[in-house]
Amino acid sequence: MQSRNGAFNYSASKHSAGSRSSQGGLYQWICQLDWASDSWTAPLDTQRITPFMDATTASIDQVRRLVSLLPTDGDIPLFVFDAGYDPVAIGTI
């Protein structure tokens, strides 16, 4: 279910208009993972995805922007993407 400003979020409690849905937003996160055996992540960057944006193109721009800010100490960052992105386009990063 899409709205003009993003997605609708479902809530078990009713909102002021009596509906269980409220207008929400789509956000894209880049998180740093650790080698430790826990589930903690460190958010590095977040970007609001509007209904007029292509998520794959926004991802490519976001990754390039983040990589340009990383130190050039010889380490190569590894990015893992979930489903829903164009793998051919992501491969151009």
PDB file of C-alpha atoms in Angstrom:
ATOM      1  CA  MET A   1       0.000   0.000   0.000  1.00  0.00           C
ATOM      2  CA  GLN A   2       1.701   3.235  -1.136  1.00  0.00           C
ATOM      3  CA  SER A   3       0.926   6.833  -0.276  1.00  0.00           C
ATOM      4  CA  ARG A   4       2.158  10.039  -1.869  1.00  0.00           C
ATOM      5  CA  ASN A   5       4.836  10.476   0.792  1.00  0.00           C
ATOM      6  CA  GLY A   6       5.944   6.884   1.252  1.00  0.00           C
ATOM      7  CA  ALA A   7       4.377   3.714   2.574  1.00  0.00           C
ATOM      8  CA  PHE A   8       1.636   3.054   5.055  1.00  0.00           C
ATOM      9  CA  ASN A   9       2.635   1.380   8.305  1.00  0.00           C
ATOM     10  CA  TYR A  10       0.265  -0.999  10.075  1.00  0.00           C
ATOM     11  CA  SER A  11      -0.135  -0.725  13.834  1.00  0.00           C
ATOM     12  CA  ALA A  12      -2.061  -2.994  16.190  1.00  0.00           C
ATOM     13  CA  SER A  13      -3.415   0.082  17.989  1.00  0.00           C
ATOM     14  CA  LYS A  14      -5.840   2.486  16.352  1.00  0.00           C
ATOM     15  CA  HIS A  15      -4.725   6.015  15.505  1.00  0.00           C
ATOM     16  CA  SER A  16      -6.631   9.270  15.871  1.00  0.00           C
ATOM     17  CA  ALA A  17      -8.776   8.677  12.790  1.00  0.00           C
ATOM     18  CA  GLY A  18      -9.683   5.156  13.948  1.00  0.00           C
ATOM     19  CA  SER A  19      -7.517   3.490  11.300  1.00  0.00           C
ATOM     20  CA  ARG A  20      -4.841   0.899  12.022  1.00  0.00           C
ATOM     21  CA  SER A  21      -2.704   2.285   9.181  1.00  0.00           C
ATOM     22  CA  SER A  22      -0.665   5.452   9.317  1.00  0.00           C
ATOM     23  CA  GLN A  23       1.495   7.190   6.776  1.00  0.00           C
ATOM     24  CA  GLY A  24       5.124   6.197   7.103  1.00  0.00           C
ATOM     25  CA  GLY A  25       8.361   6.504   5.246  1.00  0.00           C
ATOM     26  CA  LEU A  26      10.782   4.260   3.397  1.00  0.00           C
ATOM     27  CA  TYR A  27      14.351   4.440   4.620  1.00  0.00           C
ATOM     28  CA  GLN A  28      17.484   2.738   3.410  1.00  0.00           C
ATOM     29  CA  TRP A  29      20.204   1.929   5.943  1.00  0.00           C
ATOM     30  CA  ILE A  30      23.882   1.092   5.676  1.00  0.00           C
ATOM     31  CA  CYS A  31      25.056  -0.655   8.835  1.00  0.00           C
ATOM     32  CA  GLN A  32      28.463  -1.795   9.942  1.00  0.00           C
ATOM     33  CA  LEU A  33      28.615  -5.447  10.913  1.00  0.00           C
ATOM     34  CA  ASP A  34      31.072  -6.845  13.413  1.00  0.00           C
ATOM     35  CA  TRP A  35      32.878 -10.177  13.426  1.00  0.00           C
ATOM     36  CA  ALA A  36      31.734 -10.774  17.021  1.00  0.00           C
ATOM     37  CA  SER A  37      29.097 -13.451  17.571  1.00  0.00           C
ATOM     38  CA  ASP A  38      26.262 -11.096  18.428  1.00  0.00           C
ATOM     39  CA  SER A  39      23.476  -9.347  16.549  1.00  0.00           C
ATOM     40  CA  TRP A  40      24.568  -5.740  17.075  1.00  0.00           C
ATOM     41  CA  THR A  41      25.058  -3.418  14.118  1.00  0.00           C
ATOM     42  CA  ALA A  42      26.308   0.151  13.910  1.00  0.00           C
ATOM     43  CA  PRO A  43      24.235   2.401  11.618  1.00  0.00           C
ATOM     44  CA  LEU A  44      26.601   4.356   9.351  1.00  0.00           C
ATOM     45  CA  ASP A  45      24.193   6.088   6.997  1.00  0.00           C
ATOM     46  CA  THR A  46      20.488   6.336   6.325  1.00  0.00           C
ATOM     47  CA  GLN A  47      18.619   7.804   3.396  1.00  0.00           C
ATOM     48  CA  ARG A  48      14.933   8.573   2.896  1.00  0.00           C
ATOM     49  CA  ILE A  49      13.564   6.931  -0.257  1.00  0.00           C
ATOM     50  CA  THR A  50      10.722   8.908  -1.769  1.00  0.00           C
ATOM     51  CA  PRO A  51       8.123   7.308  -4.063  1.00  0.00           C
ATOM     52  CA  PHE A  52       9.774   9.089  -6.989  1.00  0.00           C
ATOM     53  CA  MET A  53      13.222   7.523  -6.405  1.00  0.00           C
ATOM     54  CA  ASP A  54      14.561   4.234  -7.717  1.00  0.00           C
ATOM     55  CA  ALA A  55      15.864   2.224  -4.727  1.00  0.00           C
ATOM     56  CA  THR A  56      18.711   0.647  -6.717  1.00  0.00           C
ATOM     57  CA  THR A  57      19.982   3.986  -8.043  1.00  0.00           C
ATOM     58  CA  ALA A  58      19.675   5.510  -4.568  1.00  0.00           C
ATOM     59  CA  SER A  59      21.672   2.568  -3.151  1.00  0.00           C
ATOM     60  CA  ILE A  60      24.458   2.997  -5.676  1.00  0.00           C
ATOM     61  CA  ASP A  61      24.700   6.719  -4.907  1.00  0.00           C
ATOM     62  CA  GLN A  62      24.606   6.057  -1.158  1.00  0.00           C
ATOM     63  CA  VAL A  63      27.373   3.418  -1.301  1.00  0.00           C
ATOM     64  CA  ARG A  64      29.586   5.600  -3.503  1.00  0.00           C
ATOM     65  CA  ARG A  65      29.124   8.553  -1.150  1.00  0.00           C
ATOM     66  CA  LEU A  66      30.013   6.432   1.887  1.00  0.00           C
ATOM     67  CA  VAL A  67      33.059   4.840   0.230  1.00  0.00           C
ATOM     68  CA  SER A  68      34.392   8.300  -0.668  1.00  0.00           C
ATOM     69  CA  LEU A  69      34.345   9.162   3.068  1.00  0.00           C
ATOM     70  CA  LEU A  70      36.190   6.030   4.226  1.00  0.00           C
ATOM     71  CA  PRO A  71      39.927   6.158   4.948  1.00  0.00           C
ATOM     72  CA  THR A  72      42.177   4.768   2.230  1.00  0.00           C
ATOM     73  CA  ASP A  73      44.197   2.463   4.486  1.00  0.00           C
ATOM     74  CA  GLY A  74      44.122  -0.528   2.144  1.00  0.00           C
ATOM     75  CA  ASP A  75      41.010  -2.169   3.601  1.00  0.00           C
ATOM     76  CA  ILE A  76      38.297  -2.942   1.067  1.00  0.00           C
ATOM     77  CA  PRO A  77      34.729  -2.558   2.325  1.00  0.00           C
ATOM     78  CA  LEU A  78      32.269  -5.389   1.738  1.00  0.00           C
ATOM     79  CA  PHE A  79      28.628  -4.511   1.073  1.00  0.00           C
ATOM     80  CA  VAL A  80      25.820  -7.062   1.342  1.00  0.00           C
ATOM     81  CA  PHE A  81      22.436  -6.247  -0.187  1.00  0.00           C
ATOM     82  CA  ASP A  82      19.078  -7.813   0.512  1.00  0.00           C
ATOM     83  CA  ALA A  83      16.603  -8.851  -2.168  1.00  0.00           C
ATOM     84  CA  GLY A  84      14.853  -6.345  -4.385  1.00  0.00           C
ATOM     85  CA  TYR A  85      17.803  -4.549  -5.974  1.00  0.00           C
ATOM     86  CA  ASP A  86      18.901  -4.901  -9.592  1.00  0.00           C
ATOM     87  CA  PRO A  87      22.031  -7.105  -9.301  1.00  0.00           C
ATOM     88  CA  VAL A  88      23.449  -5.971 -12.646  1.00  0.00           C
ATOM     89  CA  ALA A  89      23.200  -2.297 -11.668  1.00  0.00           C
ATOM     90  CA  ILE A  90      24.604  -2.975  -8.182  1.00  0.00           C
ATOM     91  CA  GLY A  91      27.555  -4.744  -9.842  1.00  0.00           C
ATOM     92  CA  THR A  92      28.616  -1.438 -11.441  1.00  0.00           C
ATOM     93  CA  ILE A  93      29.574   0.108  -8.108  1.00  0.00           C
TER      94      ILE A  93
END
